[in-house]
Each structure stands twice: as structure tokens, then as C-alpha cells.
């Protein structure tokens, strides 16, 4: 009898578990990664294609969907995809950067099993190794709200993606030809977005580039900002929008002008010269083609960009991924228990130009840090190998990992003493942008923090000779990359890892290592599950 009761109980538990798992739908993707010819600026280049496409296919998902993405690497070099802004809750195993995953060797495959848990909004994926990102392999990720969860604007008549980047031509050609800007992989007038007069469209703009901020605008039209990296914003109207490296924004555009064609312009920001590219906003039944030059935008001015950044606010009463209002999380009332100050710098180390955080220039290990941590492989990295504050000392190389406690609440101040705009991204989390300003940050700067309605996002800019401060709940156990979104800087050391640790060793806090985890370096040949 007792045994039967146990069996019944186990069946009941199994039933419950299977119910819970089946609640969130699965979406399956098979991606083949190959080289292929692309003509981004009319000149043949070797690109990285996913399923033959440049940019890669976009992913459409709904909050909490499970995404099963099998990636087949047909390049002749290792490859990895990472997910800008997908939080990978309890699951840094899927983050796809070299500190968490072994590269997919040539001719091999790897299946990412991830969930877009508790997220909405606009993000993108990109190849994380070397400079693959310069050649393609990136694409958009749109996460829609679940049915029944209110969205703070009526459903748009169309939902368009704009992936902008400054494209650097491979120097294999002899023609003098400047680098250019690409919109969805194409140059000047390479894209047409068709609209019906009187209707409203959503444009999701991501800067997937490597080197520069961009500015986005549409001739004769204004834009209503509605979403920033998963936060619904106050719906301010802008005539142009700065999108820094790695950032994503959604705007609503109403086709309320005479039925012509109009320029959609994207240009480089804070550069000389300014590069511009254009696409076409085409009114169905348009009676004319585009006229005049594309609208000009801001160029090197910092103040207007800073003011725009400060005007971006959270809509406290709008719902996020859950039905409750975003503003019910009172981020400004929680006291951070730790302040981390991170200064970027550009030291010369061993005669080479490097980039660093608090004087530490990240040096990649031969074993993913996450695997070294899991298998307790000594000597790959040391906790505390990067200080919490700028030291002012000379630069040095280190596989830098900062230790942090699960469920702590931290303040991070990005300090930029250099004269270029920085863009910082944190994997696995979203954070509140408390404030930004020129000059040196000090505790008194906290008096000017926005404690009420700033946005939560995953990528923030830091203006030249300025600081940006964030609050962040460390609510995600794992090994998380904090990096410059300027790719050369990231590659040459302006990054490190934050190890968010829970002593509980429980599935509630972190998923076990996936059965299909690739093993490499000192982790080769280890077993992924206890025998
Ligand atoms: C994908 O990789 C696994 C090993 O990780 C292998 O067993 C499987 O056959 C591969 N699939 C294909 C279709 O190549
Ligand atoms: C904020 O969201 C609410 C609820 O969806 C909406 O009614 C309101 O228009 C939004 N306010 C602004 C200023 O965007």
C-alpha cells in the first residue's frame, strides 16, 4: 500500500512538473553559419551568413518562450553566438561568450537552450568571437508581450527592424572608398519600408556596430519613444534619436504626411567626417519620390545627447513583462550595499596598445571561466583579480573576475576620463541608469540621481570626461561579462567577468550544466553530469 501511495505521489509530482514545463511554448531554430559574398557598399566582401542571410534571420518570441537554437558552424574557424540583452536567467551556460562557452569548432554544432524569461522588448544576437561581428552573423530579437498583458500603445500597423552599423570595408580592394553605414546590411537607399497613410508603425532600432554611436531620424516625421531594451518609456516625441553601441530603442511613427517617399536617415555621431546612409519610407500610392537631401542630424555635440538621455523615463504605470506596473518595483528606495567604480583607460602594455578597466586589461583564458568554476579547475582565474575602484596604477594583463553575492544590490559608477564616448554592456541583468554628468563622480553626485522613473536597460553610454551611475540587483547567479561595446576596446581588454555567487548550490538559483555543453581547454574530457 505504502509503495503505491509513493508511486501515486511521484506521478502527481511528475504531472505537476510536466504541466509547468509545457506552459511555456518552445520555438525551434536551425541555423547554418557559412561564409558568403555580400555587397554591403556595392563592393564584394566576405560576409558571415546565417541560413544564407546577412543580417541573420530575426527571432520573434513571446515572454517566457523557450528557444531551442541549433547552430551548425560551417566556417573554418571556431564560432559562438551571444545574445545582447537576453538575460539567461539562472543560465549563464547559454550566454555564448568565451568566458562562459567553448567555441563551436568548425564542422560542429551546438544547441542553445534558452528562455526569454520575464522579458519583453528589443534586443539582438551577434557572433562574440574575434571580429566576426564585423562580417555579419547578427540579427534582431523581438520579444512580444503575452496575450492579455497590457501594452501601453495600440498595436502598430507594422513592426520594422532597423539594424544600423558603421561598416568597415575590408582593405583587400584598391579603390579609395570610404567606410559606410549599413541599414539592415545595405547601403544608400537599400531598404524600403512601406506604410499606409494615417497608420502608425513601430521601428526597432539597434546599433549592432563596432565603433560609433549613430543617430536615427525620418524626414518630415517625428518619433514617439515607447521602449528601451525591455522598458516601456514615457512616450516623448523626438525628431532624432541617438543610439549608442549595443543599444536598442523602439519608436512609433505615424504616416501623417502627404503621400510621398521620405528619407530614413542614419548617421555616425561624434565623428568627423559624419557618414550618413538612408533608407526609404514609402507611402503606398505615393505620388512622388524622395525629395531634397536626407534630414541632417546632430554631429559632434555632446550636450544635446546628454539632455536626450536624461529625458528618457520609465512609464511607471505601464506594464512590463508582467501585468503589474513597472513602477511597483521601487528601485530608488533600495540602498545599495556596495559601490563599484569602473574607469576605462588605454594603457600601453608590453609595447602594445591595450584597453583596460581599473588598469586591468582582460586577457582571455584557454578554458571558459564558467567551466573552470564548475569543475573547480585551479589557476584559470582568481576572484578579486580586478579592484572595485580605479587604482591609477599602470596597466597590466589579467583574466579578471570580480566576486559578487547573489541577491545583493550594487551601485556601479562608470567613470570615463578619456575623450571618446564609451558604451558599457552587462550580460545577465538589466540595470537602472541613475544619472550621468560631466566631471568626476563623487558621493555628492548621488543627490542628483533619478530615484523615481529612470529606465532599466542593459547598455549605457558614458560621455567623454563624464560618469554614468547605475543600480543593479544581482538577481541572476552565473558568470557574466561586463564589456565595452566598442569592439576593438573589448577585444583588447576593456571587459571583465562578474561572478554572481550563491552558496546554496540549488536549481532554484542556477540550472545545472547542460548535458550538451561543449568542453574544451582544461575542461576537455570532464563529465558534464556526476556519474
Ligand atoms: C551535432 O553535434 C553532436 C555532438 O555535439 C552530434 O552528436 C550530432 O551528430 C551533431 N548533429 C549533426 C546533424 O551533425
Ligand atoms: C503610460 O502607460 C499608461 C498605461 O498603459 C498609458 O495609459 C499612458 O498613456 C502612458 N503614459 C505616457 C506618458 O506615455
Coordinates of C-alpha atoms and ligand atoms in Angstrom, one line a residue:
X1 CA 0.0 0.0 0.0
X2 CA 2.7 2.4 1.1
X3 CA 4.6 1.9 -2.2
X4 CA 1.5 2.6 -4.2
X5 CA 1.0 5.9 -2.3
X6 CA 4.6 6.8 -3.1
X7 CA 4.1 5.9 -6.7
X8 CA 0.9 8.0 -6.9
X9 CA 2.6 10.9 -5.3
X10 CA 5.5 10.7 -7.7
X11 CA 3.1 10.5 -10.7
X12 CA 1.3 13.5 -9.3
X13 CA 4.6 15.4 -8.9
X14 CA 5.6 14.4 -12.5
X15 CA 2.2 15.6 -13.7
X16 CA 2.7 19.0 -12.0
X17 CA 6.2 19.4 -13.3
X18 CA 5.2 18.5 -16.9
X19 CA 2.3 20.9 -16.6
X20 CA 4.6 23.7 -15.5
X21 CA 7.1 23.0 -18.3
X22 CA 4.6 22.7 -21.0
X23 CA 3.1 26.1 -20.1
X24 CA 5.8 28.0 -21.9
X25 CA 5.9 27.3 -25.6
X26 CA 9.0 26.1 -27.4
X27 CA 10.3 27.6 -30.6
X28 CA 12.9 25.7 -32.7
X29 CA 15.5 27.2 -35.0
X30 CA 18.2 25.5 -37.1
X31 CA 20.9 27.8 -38.2
X32 CA 23.8 27.1 -40.6
X33 CA 26.7 29.5 -40.4
X34 CA 28.7 30.0 -43.6
X35 CA 30.9 32.4 -45.4
X36 CA 29.3 34.1 -48.4
X37 CA 29.7 37.1 -50.7
X38 CA 27.9 40.2 -49.6
X39 CA 27.9 43.6 -51.3
X40 CA 27.2 45.9 -48.4
X41 CA 28.5 49.1 -50.1
X42 CA 28.5 47.8 -53.7
X43 CA 31.9 46.2 -53.2
X44 CA 32.2 42.4 -52.8
X45 CA 33.1 41.4 -49.3
X46 CA 33.3 38.1 -47.5
X47 CA 30.4 38.0 -45.0
X48 CA 29.2 35.6 -42.4
X49 CA 25.7 34.4 -43.3
X50 CA 23.2 32.5 -41.2
X51 CA 20.9 30.4 -43.3
X52 CA 22.3 32.3 -46.3
X53 CA 21.2 35.7 -44.9
X54 CA 23.1 38.9 -44.0
X55 CA 21.9 40.1 -41.4
X56 CA 20.8 36.8 -40.0
X57 CA 17.2 35.7 -39.5
X58 CA 15.3 37.6 -36.8
X59 CA 13.9 35.8 -33.9
X60 CA 10.3 36.6 -32.8
X61 CA 9.3 35.3 -29.4
X62 CA 6.8 35.9 -26.6
X63 CA 7.7 36.5 -23.0
X64 CA 8.8 33.2 -21.3
X65 CA 9.2 31.3 -24.6
X66 CA 11.8 28.6 -24.7
X67 CA 14.1 29.0 -27.7
X68 CA 16.0 25.9 -29.0
X69 CA 18.5 27.2 -31.5
X70 CA 20.8 24.7 -33.2
X71 CA 23.9 26.4 -34.7
X72 CA 25.9 24.5 -37.3
X73 CA 29.3 26.0 -37.8
X74 CA 30.5 25.7 -41.4
X75 CA 33.2 28.3 -41.1
X76 CA 36.8 27.2 -41.0
X77 CA 37.2 28.7 -37.6
X78 CA 35.5 28.5 -34.2
X79 CA 32.3 30.4 -33.8
X80 CA 29.9 31.4 -31.0
X81 CA 26.7 33.5 -30.8
X82 CA 25.8 35.7 -27.9
X83 CA 22.6 37.4 -27.0
X84 CA 22.6 41.1 -26.3
X85 CA 20.1 41.7 -23.6
X86 CA 18.6 38.2 -23.3
X87 CA 19.1 37.7 -19.6
X88 CA 19.6 33.9 -19.5
X89 CA 18.1 33.6 -16.0
X90 CA 19.9 31.0 -13.9
X91 CA 21.6 30.0 -17.1
X92 CA 24.9 31.7 -18.0
X93 CA 25.7 28.4 -19.6
X94 CA 23.9 29.7 -22.7
X95 CA 25.4 33.2 -22.8
X96 CA 27.7 32.4 -25.7
X97 CA 30.8 34.5 -24.8
X98 CA 34.2 33.0 -24.5
X99 CA 34.1 33.2 -20.7
X100 CA 31.0 31.0 -20.5
X101 CA 31.1 28.7 -23.5
X102 CA 33.6 26.7 -25.5
X103 CA 33.6 27.8 -29.1
X104 CA 31.7 25.6 -31.6
X105 CA 34.6 24.1 -33.6
X106 CA 34.4 24.1 -37.4
X107 CA 32.0 21.5 -38.8
X108 CA 30.4 21.0 -35.4
X109 CA 27.1 22.1 -33.9
X110 CA 25.8 23.4 -30.6
X111 CA 22.2 23.7 -29.5
X112 CA 21.4 26.7 -27.3
X113 CA 18.5 26.0 -25.0
X114 CA 17.4 29.3 -23.5
X115 CA 14.3 31.0 -22.2
X116 CA 13.3 34.6 -22.7
X117 CA 12.1 34.6 -19.1
X118 CA 10.2 37.7 -17.9
X119 CA 11.4 39.8 -20.8
X120 CA 9.8 42.0 -23.4
X121 CA 11.4 44.3 -25.9
X122 CA 14.0 44.7 -28.5
X123 CA 17.4 43.0 -28.4
X124 CA 19.8 41.4 -30.9
X125 CA 22.2 38.5 -31.2
X126 CA 25.8 38.7 -32.6
X127 CA 28.9 36.5 -33.0
X128 CA 31.0 37.1 -30.0
X129 CA 34.5 35.8 -31.0
X130 CA 37.2 37.9 -32.5
X131 CA 35.9 40.3 -35.1
X132 CA 33.2 38.1 -36.6
X133 CA 30.7 40.7 -35.7
X134 CA 32.3 43.0 -38.4
X135 CA 31.4 40.4 -41.1
X136 CA 27.8 39.6 -40.1
X137 CA 26.2 36.8 -38.1
X138 CA 24.0 39.3 -36.2
X139 CA 20.2 39.6 -36.2
X140 CA 17.3 41.1 -34.3
X141 CA 15.3 39.6 -31.4
X142 CA 11.8 40.8 -30.7
X143 CA 10.1 39.7 -27.6
X144 CA 6.4 40.4 -27.6
X145 CA 4.1 40.7 -24.5
X146 CA 2.0 37.7 -23.6
X147 CA -1.6 37.9 -24.7
X148 CA -3.7 39.7 -22.0
X149 CA -0.7 41.8 -20.7
X150 CA -1.5 45.4 -21.5
X151 CA 0.9 47.2 -23.8
X152 CA 0.9 51.0 -23.4
X153 CA 0.1 51.8 -27.0
X154 CA -2.3 50.4 -29.6
X155 CA -1.0 47.5 -31.8
X156 CA 1.0 49.2 -34.6
X157 CA 0.2 48.5 -38.3
X158 CA 3.7 47.2 -38.8
X159 CA 6.8 46.3 -36.7
X160 CA 10.0 47.1 -38.6
X161 CA 13.6 46.4 -37.7
X162 CA 16.5 48.7 -38.2
X163 CA 19.9 47.2 -37.6
X164 CA 22.4 50.0 -38.0
X165 CA 26.2 49.8 -38.1
X166 CA 29.2 51.6 -39.4
X167 CA 30.7 49.1 -41.9
X168 CA 34.4 49.0 -42.3
X169 CA 35.4 47.8 -45.7
X170 CA 38.0 45.0 -45.8
X171 CA 41.2 46.6 -47.1
X172 CA 41.6 43.9 -49.8
X173 CA 40.4 46.3 -52.5
X174 CA 42.5 49.1 -54.2
X175 CA 39.7 51.6 -54.8
X176 CA 39.7 54.5 -52.4
X177 CA 36.3 54.1 -50.9
X178 CA 35.2 55.4 -47.5
X179 CA 33.7 53.2 -44.9
X180 CA 29.9 53.5 -44.9
X181 CA 26.9 53.0 -42.8
X182 CA 24.6 50.0 -43.3
X183 CA 20.9 49.7 -42.5
X184 CA 19.9 46.0 -42.4
X185 CA 23.1 45.1 -44.3
X186 CA 22.6 47.5 -47.1
X187 CA 23.9 50.9 -48.1
X188 CA 22.3 54.0 -49.5
X189 CA 18.5 53.5 -50.3
X190 CA 19.0 49.8 -50.0
X191 CA 15.8 49.3 -47.9
X192 CA 12.2 50.5 -48.4
X193 CA 9.7 50.5 -45.6
X194 CA 6.1 50.7 -47.0
X195 CA 3.5 52.5 -44.9
X196 CA -0.2 53.3 -45.3
X197 CA -1.1 57.0 -44.8
X198 CA -2.7 57.6 -41.4
X199 CA -1.4 54.4 -39.8
X200 CA 1.2 54.1 -37.1
X201 CA 4.3 51.8 -37.2
X202 CA 6.9 50.6 -34.8
X203 CA 10.5 50.9 -35.7
X204 CA 13.0 48.9 -33.6
X205 CA 16.5 50.4 -33.9
X206 CA 19.6 48.6 -32.7
X207 CA 23.2 49.8 -33.1
X208 CA 24.9 46.5 -33.9
X209 CA 28.1 48.3 -34.9
X210 CA 31.7 48.1 -33.6
X211 CA 32.9 51.6 -33.4
X212 CA 30.5 54.5 -33.3
X213 CA 27.2 55.9 -31.9
X214 CA 24.6 56.5 -34.6
X215 CA 21.7 59.0 -34.9
X216 CA 18.3 58.0 -36.4
X217 CA 15.7 60.2 -37.9
X218 CA 12.9 60.3 -40.5
X219 CA 12.4 63.2 -42.9
X220 CA 9.2 65.1 -42.2
X221 CA 8.2 62.8 -39.3
X222 CA 8.6 62.7 -35.6
X223 CA 9.0 59.6 -33.5
X224 CA 7.4 58.7 -30.2
X225 CA 9.8 56.7 -28.0
X226 CA 8.0 53.7 -26.5
X227 CA 10.5 51.1 -25.4
X228 CA 14.2 50.9 -24.4
X229 CA 15.8 47.4 -24.1
X230 CA 12.7 46.0 -22.4
X231 CA 11.4 49.0 -20.5
X232 CA 8.3 50.9 -21.6
X233 CA 9.1 54.6 -21.6
X234 CA 7.2 57.8 -21.2
X235 CA 6.1 58.5 -24.8
X236 CA 8.2 61.6 -25.5
X237 CA 8.4 62.8 -29.1
X238 CA 11.8 63.2 -30.7
X239 CA 12.9 64.4 -34.1
X240 CA 16.1 62.3 -33.9
X241 CA 17.5 59.7 -31.6
X242 CA 21.0 58.8 -30.6
X243 CA 21.6 55.1 -30.4
X244 CA 25.0 54.2 -28.8
X245 CA 26.9 51.0 -29.5
X246 CA 24.9 47.9 -28.5
X247 CA 21.7 49.9 -27.6
X248 CA 18.1 49.2 -28.8
X249 CA 15.1 51.5 -29.0
X250 CA 11.5 51.3 -30.2
X251 CA 9.7 54.3 -31.7
X252 CA 6.3 54.8 -33.1
X253 CA 6.0 56.7 -36.3
X254 CA 2.7 57.8 -37.7
X255 CA 2.5 58.2 -41.5
X256 CA 0.7 61.6 -41.2
X257 CA 2.4 63.4 -44.1
X258 CA 1.4 63.9 -47.8
X259 CA 1.8 60.6 -49.7
X260 CA 5.4 60.9 -50.9
X261 CA 8.5 59.0 -50.2
X262 CA 10.7 60.2 -47.3
X263 CA 14.3 59.5 -46.2
X264 CA 15.0 57.4 -43.2
X265 CA 18.5 58.7 -42.2
X266 CA 21.1 57.1 -40.1
X267 CA 24.4 58.9 -39.5
X268 CA 27.5 58.5 -37.3
X269 CA 27.5 60.5 -34.1
X270 CA 30.6 62.3 -32.6
X271 CA 32.7 61.6 -35.7
X272 CA 34.5 63.7 -38.3
X273 CA 33.6 63.3 -41.0
X274 CA 30.0 62.3 -40.5
X275 CA 28.9 59.3 -42.5
X276 CA 25.2 59.1 -43.5
X277 CA 23.1 56.4 -45.0
X278 CA 19.5 56.3 -45.9
X279 CA 16.5 54.0 -46.5
X280 CA 13.1 55.0 -47.9
X281 CA 9.9 55.4 -46.0
X282 CA 7.5 54.7 -48.9
X283 CA 3.8 55.7 -48.7
X284 CA 1.7 53.2 -50.5
X285 CA 0.2 55.1 -53.5
X286 CA 3.0 57.6 -53.2
X287 CA 2.8 60.4 -55.8
X288 CA 6.4 61.3 -55.7
X289 CA 9.9 60.1 -55.0
X290 CA 12.2 61.3 -52.2
X291 CA 13.0 65.0 -52.4
X292 CA 15.9 67.1 -51.1
X293 CA 18.8 65.8 -49.1
X294 CA 18.2 63.5 -46.2
X295 CA 17.5 65.5 -43.0
X296 CA 20.6 66.5 -41.2
X297 CA 21.1 65.4 -37.6
X298 CA 23.3 66.3 -34.7
X299 CA 27.0 65.7 -35.2
X300 CA 29.6 66.2 -32.5
X301 CA 27.6 68.0 -29.9
X302 CA 27.6 66.2 -26.5
X303 CA 25.1 68.3 -24.6
X304 CA 22.1 67.5 -26.8
X305 CA 22.8 63.8 -26.5
X306 CA 23.1 64.1 -22.7
X307 CA 19.9 66.0 -22.4
X308 CA 18.1 63.5 -24.6
X309 CA 19.5 60.6 -22.5
X310 CA 18.1 62.3 -19.4
X311 CA 14.7 62.8 -20.9
X312 CA 14.2 59.0 -21.3
X313 CA 12.0 57.9 -18.5
X314 CA 10.2 54.8 -17.3
X315 CA 6.4 54.8 -17.6
X316 CA 5.6 53.9 -14.0
X317 CA 2.0 52.9 -14.7
X318 CA 2.7 50.8 -17.8
X319 CA 3.1 47.0 -17.5
X320 CA 6.3 45.3 -18.3
X321 CA 6.5 41.6 -19.0
X322 CA 4.1 41.1 -16.1
X323 CA 0.7 42.7 -15.7
X324 CA 1.8 44.8 -12.6
X325 CA 3.0 48.3 -13.3
X326 CA 6.8 48.7 -13.9
X327 CA 6.9 51.3 -11.2
X328 CA 5.8 48.9 -8.5
X329 CA 9.5 48.0 -8.2
X330 CA 10.8 50.9 -6.2
X331 CA 14.4 50.7 -7.3
X332 CA 15.3 54.1 -5.8
X333 CA 14.3 53.1 -2.3
X334 CA 16.7 50.2 -2.0
X335 CA 20.1 51.0 -0.6
X336 CA 23.0 49.5 -2.5
X337 CA 25.3 47.6 -0.3
X338 CA 28.4 48.1 -2.4
X339 CA 29.7 50.7 -4.8
X340 CA 31.9 49.7 -7.7
X341 CA 33.7 52.3 -9.7
X342 CA 34.9 51.3 -13.1
X343 CA 37.2 53.6 -15.1
X344 CA 38.2 52.8 -18.6
X345 CA 41.7 53.5 -19.8
X346 CA 44.1 52.9 -22.6
X347 CA 47.4 51.7 -21.3
X348 CA 50.4 50.5 -23.4
X349 CA 51.4 47.1 -22.1
X350 CA 54.4 45.3 -23.4
X351 CA 54.7 47.9 -26.1
X352 CA 51.2 47.3 -27.4
X353 CA 48.1 49.5 -27.2
X354 CA 45.6 47.8 -24.9
X355 CA 42.4 48.9 -23.2
X356 CA 41.6 48.3 -19.5
X357 CA 39.1 48.6 -16.6
X358 CA 40.7 49.9 -13.4
X359 CA 44.0 49.3 -15.0
X360 CA 43.3 45.6 -15.7
X361 CA 43.4 44.6 -19.3
X362 CA 41.4 41.4 -19.7
X363 CA 43.4 38.5 -21.0
X364 CA 41.2 35.6 -22.2
X365 CA 41.8 32.2 -20.6
X366 CA 42.1 28.9 -22.6
X367 CA 39.2 27.5 -20.6
X368 CA 35.8 29.2 -20.3
X369 CA 35.7 30.7 -16.8
X370 CA 32.3 29.3 -16.1
X371 CA 33.6 25.8 -16.8
X372 CA 36.7 26.3 -14.7
X373 CA 34.5 27.5 -11.9
X374 CA 32.1 24.5 -12.2
X375 CA 34.8 21.9 -12.5
X376 CA 36.9 23.7 -9.9
X377 CA 39.9 23.8 -12.2
X378 CA 42.6 25.9 -10.4
X379 CA 44.7 28.6 -12.0
X380 CA 42.4 29.7 -14.7
X381 CA 41.2 32.8 -12.9
X382 CA 41.3 34.4 -9.5
X383 CA 38.4 36.0 -7.8
X384 CA 39.3 39.6 -6.9
X385 CA 41.6 39.9 -9.8
X386 CA 40.2 43.3 -10.6
X387 CA 39.8 46.1 -8.0
X388 CA 36.4 47.7 -7.1
X389 CA 38.0 51.2 -7.7
X390 CA 40.3 52.8 -10.1
X391 CA 43.8 52.5 -8.8
X392 CA 45.5 54.9 -11.0
X393 CA 48.4 52.5 -11.5
X394 CA 49.9 51.3 -14.8
X395 CA 48.0 48.8 -16.9
X396 CA 48.6 45.1 -16.6
X397 CA 47.1 41.9 -18.1
X398 CA 44.9 39.6 -16.1
X399 CA 42.0 37.2 -16.6
X400 CA 39.9 39.5 -14.4
X401 CA 36.9 38.2 -12.4
X402 CA 35.1 40.2 -9.8
X403 CA 33.3 38.3 -7.0
X404 CA 29.7 39.3 -6.1
X405 CA 26.9 37.9 -3.9
X406 CA 23.6 36.7 -5.2
X407 CA 20.7 39.0 -4.2
X408 CA 22.9 41.9 -3.3
X409 CA 22.1 45.4 -4.7
X410 CA 25.0 47.3 -6.1
X411 CA 25.8 50.7 -7.4
X412 CA 28.2 50.9 -10.3
X413 CA 29.8 54.1 -11.5
X414 CA 31.3 54.1 -14.9
X415 CA 34.0 56.8 -15.0
X416 CA 35.3 58.0 -18.4
X417 CA 38.4 60.2 -18.2
X418 CA 39.0 59.7 -21.9
X419 CA 37.7 61.9 -24.7
X420 CA 35.6 59.4 -26.6
X421 CA 32.0 58.2 -25.8
X422 CA 32.0 54.8 -24.1
X423 CA 29.2 52.2 -24.2
X424 CA 29.0 49.6 -21.5
X425 CA 27.0 46.4 -21.6
X426 CA 26.3 43.9 -18.7
X427 CA 25.2 40.4 -19.5
X428 CA 22.5 38.6 -17.5
X429 CA 21.0 41.7 -15.9
X430 CA 19.2 44.9 -16.6
X431 CA 20.1 47.9 -14.5
X432 CA 18.7 51.3 -13.6
X433 CA 20.5 54.3 -15.1
X434 CA 20.6 56.6 -12.0
X435 CA 22.4 59.6 -13.6
X436 CA 25.1 60.8 -15.9
X437 CA 27.0 64.0 -15.9
X438 CA 30.3 65.7 -16.8
X439 CA 33.3 65.8 -14.5
X440 CA 34.3 63.5 -11.7
X441 CA 31.7 61.4 -9.8
X442 CA 31.6 61.9 -6.0
X443 CA 29.2 60.7 -3.3
X444 CA 27.6 64.1 -3.6
X445 CA 26.6 63.2 -7.2
X446 CA 24.0 60.9 -5.7
X447 CA 21.9 63.9 -4.8
X448 CA 21.1 64.3 -8.5
X449 CA 20.2 60.6 -9.1
X450 CA 16.8 59.9 -10.6
X451 CA 15.3 57.7 -7.8
X452 CA 11.9 57.6 -9.3
X453 CA 11.5 56.9 -13.0
X454 CA 14.7 56.1 -14.9
X455 CA 14.7 53.2 -17.3
X456 CA 16.0 49.7 -16.7
X457 CA 18.2 48.6 -19.6
X458 CA 21.3 46.6 -20.4
X459 CA 23.6 49.0 -22.2
X460 CA 24.6 52.6 -21.2
X461 CA 26.7 55.3 -22.7
X462 CA 29.3 57.3 -20.8
X463 CA 30.1 60.7 -22.3
X464 CA 33.7 61.9 -22.6
X465 CA 35.2 63.2 -19.3
X466 CA 31.9 62.1 -17.6
X467 CA 30.4 59.5 -15.4
X468 CA 27.2 57.3 -15.6
X469 CA 25.9 55.6 -12.4
X470 CA 23.6 52.6 -12.3
X471 CA 21.9 50.5 -9.6
X472 CA 21.7 46.8 -10.3
X473 CA 20.0 43.9 -8.4
X474 CA 22.3 40.9 -8.7
X475 CA 19.4 38.5 -9.1
X476 CA 21.0 36.1 -11.5
X477 CA 23.6 33.6 -10.4
X478 CA 26.3 33.0 -13.0
X479 CA 29.4 34.2 -14.7
X480 CA 28.6 37.5 -16.5
X481 CA 30.5 39.5 -19.0
X482 CA 30.8 43.3 -18.4
X483 CA 32.3 44.8 -21.5
X484 CA 32.8 47.8 -23.7
X485 CA 30.6 47.6 -26.8
X486 CA 33.4 49.2 -28.8
X487 CA 34.7 46.0 -30.3
X488 CA 38.4 46.9 -30.5
X489 CA 38.4 48.0 -26.9
X490 CA 36.5 44.9 -25.8
X491 CA 38.9 42.7 -27.8
X492 CA 42.0 44.4 -26.4
X493 CA 40.9 44.1 -22.8
X494 CA 38.1 46.6 -21.8
X495 CA 36.0 43.9 -20.2
X496 CA 35.9 41.5 -17.3
X497 CA 33.5 39.0 -15.7
X498 CA 31.3 39.3 -12.6
X499 CA 30.8 36.1 -10.8
X500 CA 27.4 36.2 -9.1
X501 CA 27.6 33.5 -6.5
X502 CA 25.1 31.7 -4.3
X503 CA 26.4 29.2 -1.8
X504 CA 23.0 27.3 -1.9
X505 CA 24.0 25.2 -4.9
X506 CA 20.4 24.8 -5.8
X507 CA 18.5 24.5 -9.1
X508 CA 16.3 27.3 -7.8
X509 CA 19.3 29.6 -8.1
X510 CA 21.1 28.2 -11.1
X511 CA 20.5 25.5 -13.6
X512 CA 22.9 22.5 -13.8
X513 CA 25.4 22.4 -16.6
X514 CA 23.6 21.4 -19.8
X515 CA 24.1 17.8 -21.0
X516 CA 25.3 19.1 -24.4
X517 CA 27.8 21.6 -23.0
X518 CA 30.9 21.7 -25.2
X519 CA 34.1 21.1 -23.2
X520 CA 37.5 22.5 -24.1
X521 CA 40.8 23.6 -22.6
X522 CA 41.3 22.2 -19.1
X523 CA 37.7 21.1 -19.1
X524 CA 38.1 18.7 -22.0
X525 CA 37.1 15.2 -21.2
X526 CA 35.3 16.1 -17.9
X527 CA 31.9 14.7 -17.4
X528 CA 29.0 17.2 -17.6
X529 CA 26.9 15.2 -15.0
X530 CA 28.1 13.5 -11.9
X531 CA 28.4 9.8 -12.6
Ligands
LIG1 C1 25.6 17.8 -33.5 O1 26.6 17.6 -32.6 C2 26.5 16.4 -31.8 C3 27.7 16.4 -30.8 O2 27.7 17.5 -30.1 C4 26.5 15.2 -32.7 O3 26.2 14.0 -31.9 C5 25.4 15.3 -33.7 O4 25.5 14.3 -34.6 C6 25.5 16.6 -34.5 N1 24.5 16.7 -35.4 C7 24.6 16.8 -36.7 C8 23.4 16.8 -37.5 O5 25.7 16.9 -37.2
LIG2 C1 1.9 55.2 -19.6 O1 1.3 53.9 -19.6 C2 -0.1 54.1 -19.4 C3 -0.7 52.7 -19.2 O2 -0.5 51.9 -20.3 C4 -0.7 54.8 -20.6 O3 -2.1 54.9 -20.5 C5 -0.1 56.2 -20.7 O4 -0.5 56.8 -21.8 C6 1.4 56.1 -20.6 N1 1.9 57.5 -20.4 C7 2.8 58.1 -21.2 C8 3.1 59.5 -20.8 O5 3.4 57.5 -22.0

